CSV table of C-alpha atoms in Angstrom, one decimal:
chain,number,residue,atom,x,y,z
A,1,UNK,CA,27.5,-29.1,-14.3
A,2,UNK,CA,25.6,-26.3,-13.7
A,3,UNK,CA,21.2,-26.8,-13.6
A,4,UNK,CA,20.0,-24.7,-16.3
A,5,UNK,CA,15.8,-23.4,-16.4
A,6,UNK,CA,14.6,-27.1,-18.0
A,7,UNK,CA,17.1,-28.7,-15.4
A,8,UNK,CA,14.5,-26.7,-12.6
A,9,UNK,CA,11.7,-27.1,-14.5
A,10,UNK,CA,11.6,-31.0,-14.4
A,11,UNK,CA,12.7,-30.6,-10.5
A,12,UNK,CA,9.7,-28.7,-9.4
A,13,UNK,CA,7.6,-31.1,-11.8
A,14,UNK,CA,8.7,-34.1,-10.0
A,15,UNK,CA,5.5,-35.3,-8.1
A,16,UNK,CA,6.6,-35.4,-4.6
A,17,UNK,CA,9.9,-33.5,-4.7
A,18,UNK,CA,8.3,-30.2,-3.2
A,19,UNK,CA,10.1,-27.2,-1.8
A,20,UNK,CA,11.2,-28.9,1.8
A,21,UNK,CA,12.4,-31.8,0.5
A,22,UNK,CA,13.9,-29.6,-2.0
A,23,UNK,CA,15.8,-27.3,0.2
A,24,UNK,CA,18.4,-29.4,1.7
A,25,UNK,CA,19.9,-30.7,-1.8
A,26,UNK,CA,19.6,-27.1,-2.6
A,27,UNK,CA,21.9,-26.1,0.1
A,28,UNK,CA,24.2,-28.7,-0.4
A,29,UNK,CA,24.4,-27.6,-4.3
A,30,UNK,CA,24.9,-24.0,-3.5
A,31,UNK,CA,26.8,-24.2,-0.1
A,32,UNK,CA,28.8,-27.4,0.1
A,33,UNK,CA,29.8,-28.0,-3.7
A,34,UNK,CA,29.8,-32.0,-3.4
A,35,UNK,CA,26.3,-32.2,-5.0
A,36,UNK,CA,27.0,-32.1,-8.8
A,37,UNK,CA,24.2,-32.1,-11.6
A,38,UNK,CA,23.0,-34.8,-12.4
A,39,UNK,CA,24.9,-37.8,-11.3
A,40,UNK,CA,25.5,-36.2,-7.3
A,41,UNK,CA,21.1,-35.4,-7.1
A,42,UNK,CA,20.3,-38.6,-9.0
A,43,UNK,CA,22.1,-40.5,-5.7
A,44,UNK,CA,21.0,-37.9,-3.5
A,45,UNK,CA,17.4,-38.5,-4.0
A,46,UNK,CA,15.2,-41.4,-3.1
A,47,UNK,CA,14.4,-44.2,-5.9
A,48,UNK,CA,11.1,-43.1,-6.1
A,49,UNK,CA,12.4,-39.6,-7.3
A,50,UNK,CA,15.4,-40.4,-8.9
A,51,UNK,CA,13.6,-43.1,-11.8
A,52,UNK,CA,11.7,-40.4,-12.9
A,53,UNK,CA,14.2,-37.8,-13.2
A,54,UNK,CA,16.7,-40.0,-14.7
A,55,UNK,CA,14.1,-41.3,-17.3
A,56,UNK,CA,13.8,-37.4,-18.3
A,57,UNK,CA,17.4,-36.9,-18.3
A,58,UNK,CA,18.0,-40.0,-20.6
A,59,UNK,CA,15.0,-40.1,-22.6
A,60,UNK,CA,13.2,-37.1,-22.3
A,61,UNK,CA,10.9,-37.9,-25.7
A,62,UNK,CA,9.7,-40.9,-22.9
A,63,UNK,CA,8.9,-38.8,-20.1
A,64,UNK,CA,5.9,-37.2,-19.1
A,65,UNK,CA,7.6,-34.5,-17.3
A,66,UNK,CA,8.8,-32.8,-21.2
A,67,UNK,CA,5.4,-31.6,-21.4
A,68,UNK,CA,5.7,-29.4,-18.5
A,69,UNK,CA,8.8,-28.2,-19.1
A,70,UNK,CA,8.1,-27.4,-22.9
A,71,UNK,CA,5.3,-25.6,-22.0
A,72,UNK,CA,6.7,-23.4,-19.2
A,73,UNK,CA,9.7,-22.5,-21.7
A,74,UNK,CA,7.2,-21.5,-24.5
A,75,UNK,CA,5.1,-19.5,-21.6
A,76,UNK,CA,8.6,-17.9,-21.5
A,77,UNK,CA,9.1,-17.2,-24.9
A,78,UNK,CA,5.7,-15.7,-26.1
A,79,UNK,CA,5.8,-12.4,-24.2
A,80,UNK,CA,9.1,-10.3,-23.3
A,81,UNK,CA,7.2,-9.6,-19.9
A,82,UNK,CA,7.7,-13.2,-18.7
A,83,UNK,CA,10.2,-14.6,-17.2
A,84,UNK,CA,11.3,-17.9,-15.5
A,85,UNK,CA,13.3,-17.6,-12.5
A,86,UNK,CA,15.8,-20.2,-10.8
A,87,UNK,CA,18.6,-20.1,-8.7
A,88,UNK,CA,21.7,-19.3,-10.9
A,89,UNK,CA,19.6,-16.6,-12.6
A,90,UNK,CA,20.6,-12.9,-12.9
A,91,UNK,CA,17.7,-11.6,-11.4
A,92,UNK,CA,17.2,-14.1,-9.1
A,93,UNK,CA,16.6,-12.5,-5.4
A,94,UNK,CA,19.0,-13.4,-3.0
A,95,UNK,CA,17.1,-13.0,-0.4
A,96,UNK,CA,14.9,-16.2,-1.3
A,97,UNK,CA,18.2,-18.1,-0.5
A,98,UNK,CA,17.7,-17.3,3.1
A,99,UNK,CA,14.4,-19.1,3.6
A,100,UNK,CA,14.4,-22.8,5.0
A,101,UNK,CA,12.0,-23.8,1.9
A,102,UNK,CA,12.9,-21.7,-1.2
A,103,UNK,CA,11.4,-21.8,-4.1
A,104,UNK,CA,12.8,-23.7,-7.3
A,105,UNK,CA,11.3,-21.8,-10.1
A,106,UNK,CA,9.3,-18.9,-10.0
A,107,UNK,CA,6.8,-17.5,-12.4
A,108,UNK,CA,7.6,-13.7,-13.2
A,109,UNK,CA,6.0,-11.0,-15.2
A,110,UNK,CA,6.2,-7.8,-15.8
A,111,UNK,CA,9.5,-5.6,-14.6
A,112,UNK,CA,12.4,-7.4,-13.5
A,113,UNK,CA,14.3,-4.5,-13.4
A,114,UNK,CA,12.6,-4.4,-9.2
A,115,UNK,CA,14.0,-6.8,-8.1
A,116,UNK,CA,17.0,-4.7,-7.8
A,117,UNK,CA,16.0,-2.4,-5.2
A,118,UNK,CA,15.6,-2.6,-1.7
A,119,UNK,CA,12.1,-3.9,-1.1
A,120,UNK,CA,9.6,-3.5,2.1
A,121,UNK,CA,6.4,-5.7,2.9
A,122,UNK,CA,3.0,-4.0,4.0
A,123,UNK,CA,0.5,-6.5,5.2
A,124,UNK,CA,-2.9,-6.2,7.0
A,125,UNK,CA,-6.4,-6.8,7.1
A,126,UNK,CA,-8.8,-7.5,4.3
A,127,UNK,CA,-11.3,-5.3,5.9
A,128,UNK,CA,-9.5,-2.2,7.3
A,129,UNK,CA,-10.8,1.2,8.6
A,130,UNK,CA,-10.4,4.1,7.2
A,131,UNK,CA,-7.6,5.1,9.3
A,132,UNK,CA,-5.6,2.0,8.6
A,133,UNK,CA,-6.3,2.4,4.5
A,134,UNK,CA,-4.5,5.6,4.7
A,135,UNK,CA,-1.3,4.4,6.9
A,136,UNK,CA,-1.0,1.9,4.1
A,137,UNK,CA,-0.9,4.6,1.7
A,138,UNK,CA,0.9,7.0,3.5
A,139,UNK,CA,3.8,4.5,4.2
A,140,UNK,CA,4.2,3.4,1.2
A,141,UNK,CA,4.2,6.5,-0.4
A,142,UNK,CA,7.3,7.6,2.0
A,143,UNK,CA,8.8,4.5,1.5
A,144,UNK,CA,8.9,4.2,-2.3
A,145,UNK,CA,10.4,8.3,-1.9
A,146,UNK,CA,13.1,6.3,-0.3
A,147,UNK,CA,13.8,4.1,-2.9
A,148,UNK,CA,11.8,0.9,-1.5
A,149,UNK,CA,9.8,-1.6,-3.7
A,150,UNK,CA,6.9,-2.8,-1.7
A,151,UNK,CA,6.0,-6.4,-1.6
A,152,UNK,CA,2.6,-7.4,-1.0
A,153,UNK,CA,0.0,-10.0,-2.1
A,154,UNK,CA,-2.5,-7.9,-3.8
A,155,UNK,CA,-5.6,-9.3,-1.7
A,156,UNK,CA,-8.2,-6.6,-1.0
A,157,UNK,CA,-7.7,-3.9,1.7
A,158,UNK,CA,-4.4,-2.7,3.1
A,159,UNK,CA,-2.5,-5.0,0.6
A,160,UNK,CA,-4.0,-3.4,-2.8
A,161,UNK,CA,-4.1,0.5,-0.9
A,162,UNK,CA,-0.6,-0.3,-0.2
A,163,UNK,CA,0.6,-1.2,-3.9
A,164,UNK,CA,-1.8,1.3,-5.8
A,165,UNK,CA,-0.1,4.1,-3.0
A,166,UNK,CA,3.1,2.9,-4.7
A,167,UNK,CA,2.4,2.8,-8.5
A,168,UNK,CA,0.7,6.4,-7.9
A,169,UNK,CA,3.9,7.8,-6.2
A,170,UNK,CA,5.6,6.6,-9.1
A,171,UNK,CA,7.5,3.9,-7.3
A,172,UNK,CA,8.0,0.3,-7.6
A,173,UNK,CA,6.1,-2.6,-6.6
A,174,UNK,CA,5.8,-6.4,-6.4
A,175,UNK,CA,2.6,-8.7,-6.4
A,176,UNK,CA,2.9,-12.4,-5.0
A,177,UNK,CA,0.1,-14.3,-6.1
A,178,UNK,CA,-1.7,-17.8,-4.6
A,179,UNK,CA,-2.6,-18.5,-8.3
A,180,UNK,CA,-0.8,-18.3,-11.8
A,181,UNK,CA,0.8,-14.7,-12.6
A,182,UNK,CA,-2.3,-14.6,-16.0
A,183,UNK,CA,-5.0,-15.2,-13.1
A,184,UNK,CA,-6.5,-11.9,-12.0
A,185,UNK,CA,-7.3,-12.7,-8.2
A,186,UNK,CA,-9.3,-11.2,-6.5
A,187,UNK,CA,-11.3,-10.3,-9.7
A,188,UNK,CA,-12.1,-6.9,-8.3
A,189,UNK,CA,-8.3,-6.0,-8.6
A,190,UNK,CA,-8.4,-6.5,-12.1
A,191,UNK,CA,-7.7,-2.1,-13.1
A,192,UNK,CA,-4.7,-2.5,-10.3
A,193,UNK,CA,-3.7,-5.8,-11.8
A,194,UNK,CA,-3.5,-3.6,-15.3
A,195,UNK,CA,-1.7,-0.5,-13.4
A,196,UNK,CA,1.0,-2.8,-12.0
A,197,UNK,CA,2.3,-4.4,-15.2
A,198,UNK,CA,1.4,-0.9,-17.0
A,199,UNK,CA,4.0,0.8,-14.5
A,200,UNK,CA,7.0,-0.3,-12.7
A,201,UNK,CA,5.2,-3.3,-10.9
A,202,UNK,CA,6.1,-6.8,-11.5
A,203,UNK,CA,3.8,-10.5,-10.8
A,204,UNK,CA,5.2,-13.6,-9.0
A,205,UNK,CA,4.0,-16.7,-8.1
A,206,UNK,CA,5.5,-20.5,-7.7
A,207,UNK,CA,2.3,-21.5,-9.7
A,208,UNK,CA,2.5,-21.8,-13.6
A,209,UNK,CA,0.4,-19.4,-15.8
A,210,UNK,CA,-3.5,-20.0,-15.5
A,211,UNK,CA,-3.4,-22.1,-11.9
A,212,UNK,CA,-6.8,-21.0,-9.8
A,213,UNK,CA,-6.2,-19.7,-6.5
A,214,UNK,CA,-6.6,-22.0,-3.9
A,215,UNK,CA,-6.9,-21.6,-0.1
A,216,UNK,CA,-4.1,-24.0,0.4
A,217,UNK,CA,-1.8,-21.5,-1.4
A,218,UNK,CA,-1.5,-18.4,0.2
A,219,UNK,CA,0.1,-19.4,3.6
A,220,UNK,CA,2.9,-20.5,1.4
A,221,UNK,CA,2.2,-17.8,-0.7
A,222,UNK,CA,3.2,-15.6,2.5
A,223,UNK,CA,6.6,-16.6,3.1
A,224,UNK,CA,7.8,-15.4,-0.2
A,225,UNK,CA,6.1,-11.9,0.6
A,226,UNK,CA,8.4,-11.5,3.4
A,227,UNK,CA,11.0,-13.4,2.3
A,228,UNK,CA,11.7,-11.0,-0.6
A,229,UNK,CA,11.7,-8.1,1.6
A,230,UNK,CA,13.9,-6.6,3.9
A,231,UNK,CA,11.0,-6.4,6.5
A,232,UNK,CA,7.6,-6.7,6.7
A,233,UNK,CA,5.1,-3.6,8.2
A,234,UNK,CA,1.7,-4.4,9.3
A,235,UNK,CA,-0.5,-1.6,9.6
A,236,UNK,CA,-4.1,-3.5,10.9
A,237,UNK,CA,-4.6,-7.0,11.6
A,238,UNK,CA,-7.3,-8.9,13.7
A,239,UNK,CA,-6.5,-11.3,16.7
A,240,UNK,CA,-6.5,-14.5,14.2
A,241,UNK,CA,-5.3,-13.2,10.7
A,242,UNK,CA,-2.8,-14.1,7.9
A,243,UNK,CA,-1.3,-10.9,8.6
A,244,UNK,CA,0.1,-12.3,11.9
A,245,UNK,CA,1.2,-16.0,10.1
A,246,UNK,CA,3.3,-13.2,7.4
A,247,UNK,CA,4.5,-11.5,10.5
A,248,UNK,CA,5.8,-14.9,12.6
A,249,UNK,CA,7.4,-16.0,9.6
A,250,UNK,CA,9.4,-13.0,9.0
A,251,UNK,CA,10.5,-13.5,12.5
A,252,UNK,CA,11.4,-16.8,11.7
A,253,UNK,CA,13.3,-15.2,8.5
A,254,UNK,CA,15.1,-13.0,10.7
A,255,UNK,CA,13.3,-10.0,9.0
A,256,UNK,CA,12.3,-6.4,11.1
A,257,UNK,CA,8.9,-6.4,11.7
A,258,UNK,CA,6.9,-3.4,12.2
A,259,UNK,CA,3.8,-2.5,13.9
A,260,UNK,CA,1.2,0.7,13.6
A,261,UNK,CA,-0.5,0.8,16.5
A,262,UNK,CA,-4.3,1.5,16.7
A,263,UNK,CA,-7.2,2.0,19.0
A,264,UNK,CA,-7.5,-1.0,21.8
A,265,UNK,CA,-11.4,-0.6,20.4
A,266,UNK,CA,-10.7,-1.2,16.9
A,267,UNK,CA,-10.9,-5.1,16.6
A,268,UNK,CA,-8.3,-4.6,13.5
A,269,UNK,CA,-6.1,-3.5,15.9
A,270,UNK,CA,-6.1,-6.5,18.0
A,271,UNK,CA,-3.2,-8.5,15.9
A,272,UNK,CA,-0.9,-5.2,15.7
A,273,UNK,CA,-1.3,-4.6,19.6
A,274,UNK,CA,-0.5,-7.9,20.3
A,275,UNK,CA,2.9,-8.4,18.1
A,276,UNK,CA,4.0,-5.0,20.1
A,277,UNK,CA,3.1,-6.3,23.6
A,278,UNK,CA,4.7,-9.5,23.1
A,279,UNK,CA,7.8,-8.0,21.4
A,280,UNK,CA,7.4,-9.6,18.0
A,281,UNK,CA,7.4,-6.4,16.3
A,282,UNK,CA,8.8,-2.7,16.4
A,283,UNK,CA,6.1,0.0,17.0
A,284,UNK,CA,6.3,2.6,14.5
A,285,UNK,CA,4.5,6.1,13.7
A,286,UNK,CA,6.5,7.0,10.7
A,287,UNK,CA,8.8,6.0,8.3
A,288,UNK,CA,12.2,7.3,10.5
A,289,UNK,CA,10.8,4.8,13.1
A,290,UNK,CA,11.2,2.2,10.6
A,291,UNK,CA,14.5,3.5,8.9
A,292,UNK,CA,16.3,3.4,12.3
A,293,UNK,CA,16.0,0.1,12.7
A,294,UNK,CA,16.5,-1.0,8.8
A,295,UNK,CA,20.1,0.5,9.8
A,296,UNK,CA,21.6,-2.8,10.4
A,297,UNK,CA,20.4,-3.7,6.3
A,298,UNK,CA,22.6,-0.4,5.5
A,299,UNK,CA,26.5,-1.4,3.9
A,300,UNK,CA,29.4,0.9,4.7
A,301,UNK,CA,30.0,3.4,2.5
A,302,UNK,CA,33.5,2.2,1.9
A,303,UNK,CA,32.5,-1.3,0.7
A,304,UNK,CA,32.8,-2.0,-2.6
A,305,UNK,CA,29.2,-2.3,-4.2
A,306,UNK,CA,26.7,-3.8,-6.8
A,307,UNK,CA,23.9,-2.4,-7.9
A,308,UNK,CA,21.9,-4.1,-5.9
A,309,UNK,CA,23.4,-3.4,-2.9
A,310,UNK,CA,24.5,-0.1,-3.7
A,311,UNK,CA,19.9,0.1,-3.6
A,312,UNK,CA,20.6,-1.4,-0.4
A,313,UNK,CA,22.7,1.1,1.0
A,314,UNK,CA,21.0,4.1,-0.3
A,315,UNK,CA,17.7,2.9,1.1
A,316,UNK,CA,18.5,2.7,4.3
A,317,UNK,CA,20.8,5.8,4.6
A,318,UNK,CA,18.2,8.4,5.6
A,319,UNK,CA,21.1,11.1,4.3
A,320,UNK,CA,20.7,10.2,0.8
A,321,UNK,CA,18.4,11.8,-1.6
A,322,UNK,CA,15.9,9.7,-3.0
A,323,UNK,CA,15.2,8.6,-6.8
A,324,UNK,CA,12.1,11.1,-6.4
A,325,UNK,CA,14.2,13.6,-4.4
A,326,UNK,CA,16.9,14.0,-7.1
A,327,UNK,CA,14.4,14.3,-10.1
A,328,UNK,CA,12.5,16.4,-9.1
A,329,UNK,CA,12.5,19.7,-6.4
A,330,UNK,CA,11.4,18.7,-2.9
A,331,UNK,CA,8.8,21.1,-2.6
A,332,UNK,CA,4.9,20.8,-0.9
A,333,UNK,CA,2.5,20.0,-3.0
A,334,UNK,CA,0.1,22.7,-3.5
A,335,UNK,CA,-3.6,22.3,-3.0
A,336,UNK,CA,-6.2,22.8,-5.9
A,337,UNK,CA,-7.9,25.7,-6.3
A,338,UNK,CA,-11.2,24.1,-5.6
A,339,UNK,CA,-14.0,25.2,-3.7
A,340,UNK,CA,-15.0,22.2,-2.5
A,341,UNK,CA,-12.0,21.3,-0.8
A,342,UNK,CA,-12.2,25.1,0.9
A,343,UNK,CA,-15.5,24.2,2.0
A,344,UNK,CA,-14.1,21.3,4.2
A,345,UNK,CA,-11.8,21.7,7.5
A,346,UNK,CA,-10.7,19.1,9.5
A,347,UNK,CA,-14.6,18.5,11.1
A,348,UNK,CA,-16.9,16.1,9.1
A,349,UNK,CA,-18.9,18.0,7.1
A,350,UNK,CA,-22.0,15.6,5.7
A,351,UNK,CA,-22.7,15.4,1.8
A,352,UNK,CA,-26.3,17.5,2.1
A,353,UNK,CA,-24.3,20.6,3.9
A,354,UNK,CA,-21.7,20.8,1.2
A,355,UNK,CA,-24.6,21.0,-1.5
A,356,UNK,CA,-25.4,23.8,0.4
A,357,UNK,CA,-21.9,25.3,0.6
A,358,UNK,CA,-20.8,24.9,-2.9
A,359,UNK,CA,-24.0,24.4,-4.8
A,360,UNK,CA,-23.2,21.7,-6.6
A,361,UNK,CA,-25.0,18.3,-6.7
A,362,UNK,CA,-24.8,15.6,-5.3
A,363,UNK,CA,-23.4,13.9,-8.5
A,364,UNK,CA,-20.7,16.6,-9.1
A,365,UNK,CA,-19.8,16.2,-5.1
A,366,UNK,CA,-19.4,12.4,-5.6
A,367,UNK,CA,-16.8,12.8,-8.3
A,368,UNK,CA,-15.0,15.6,-7.1
A,369,UNK,CA,-15.0,14.1,-3.5
A,370,UNK,CA,-13.3,10.8,-5.0
A,371,UNK,CA,-10.5,12.8,-7.2
A,372,UNK,CA,-9.5,14.3,-4.2
A,373,UNK,CA,-9.6,11.4,-2.3
A,374,UNK,CA,-7.4,9.9,-4.6
A,375,UNK,CA,-5.0,12.5,-4.2
A,376,UNK,CA,-5.2,12.6,-0.7
A,377,UNK,CA,-6.4,15.7,0.1
A,378,UNK,CA,-9.2,14.7,1.6
A,379,UNK,CA,-10.9,11.8,3.8
A,380,UNK,CA,-14.1,10.1,4.6
A,381,UNK,CA,-14.8,10.0,8.8
A,382,UNK,CA,-18.1,9.1,10.7
A,383,UNK,CA,-19.9,11.8,10.2
A,384,UNK,CA,-18.7,13.4,6.6
A,385,UNK,CA,-16.0,14.5,4.9
A,386,UNK,CA,-12.7,16.0,6.3
A,387,UNK,CA,-9.5,18.0,5.0
A,388,UNK,CA,-6.5,16.0,5.3
A,389,UNK,CA,-3.3,18.5,5.9
A,390,UNK,CA,-0.2,17.3,3.2
């Protein structure tokens, strides 16, 4: 007898049965086929856990587990964007089964189709430099153009920059949360939260809806970020950083780890430089460096493939056109006809000089610069604004 969603929810709600204790049972159930539901599970569980599970199975009306199971089922039914994922679900990510402590239930909100795409995690500091933010956005855009989905944690800084860029490029992104999928955290990302759900985006969490964010949730959240992806790119990270925890988890999960080198004088680059020096991460300068190391994930062209495997094969093959390139001509973007852009060069120009050059007010300049920055045409550096090549 197989386990249905109510069974997985009951196991998830059992007090004292977390992912670490559940993992060996899930492996036996999945790989050895010697753990039959429910009698085999009841025999394998300690009495303190078997007794409440047996009560739920035999007398659900008397079980305290029933309330949480019914609440989860009701939540899924109230919105077509609500989903309860579990082993055996058609959209369950197979990569999660490789984790030493996979979740039993994942709450999801958004577009489930993005789970069928090959994924790359992008992580980094919450206080990036301008260069770091630009790098996160550039790599995210390049990856989605090759068919990848960007996975991150919806945090301030590098996470948010990468996920915004993915959406702006018409790509997909997955936000893995350390709170419930109905909770906007951090609050400053309310717009990104709405933008993600309006586009090709998906929010995932191990925690039931309305669970508030808590510091102890985030380290465990990181294992899902890296576990969902074929690799992780660390953009900027300090010496003691949660991003380095993600890199370590990725290595333990046998994922590819990449790092962008930075200045030895930048404190936010020390973590990346250490990863590269110790051999924990491959140094990357552009998307081609990453795809070269991802080649082992590529399936042989002659092998029969499912839809999910075909996405992995195409994403790893640089000779294949991306989804974006198949639907539109591959032409260089045309610079907007803007006197503000024409006034900028690769040398920093302060705002007061731009006022003189363009005749625009400071307020008009700030609005124009913001629009150009969001489109990737300009950047703010020490000493003023510069024009960027695209």
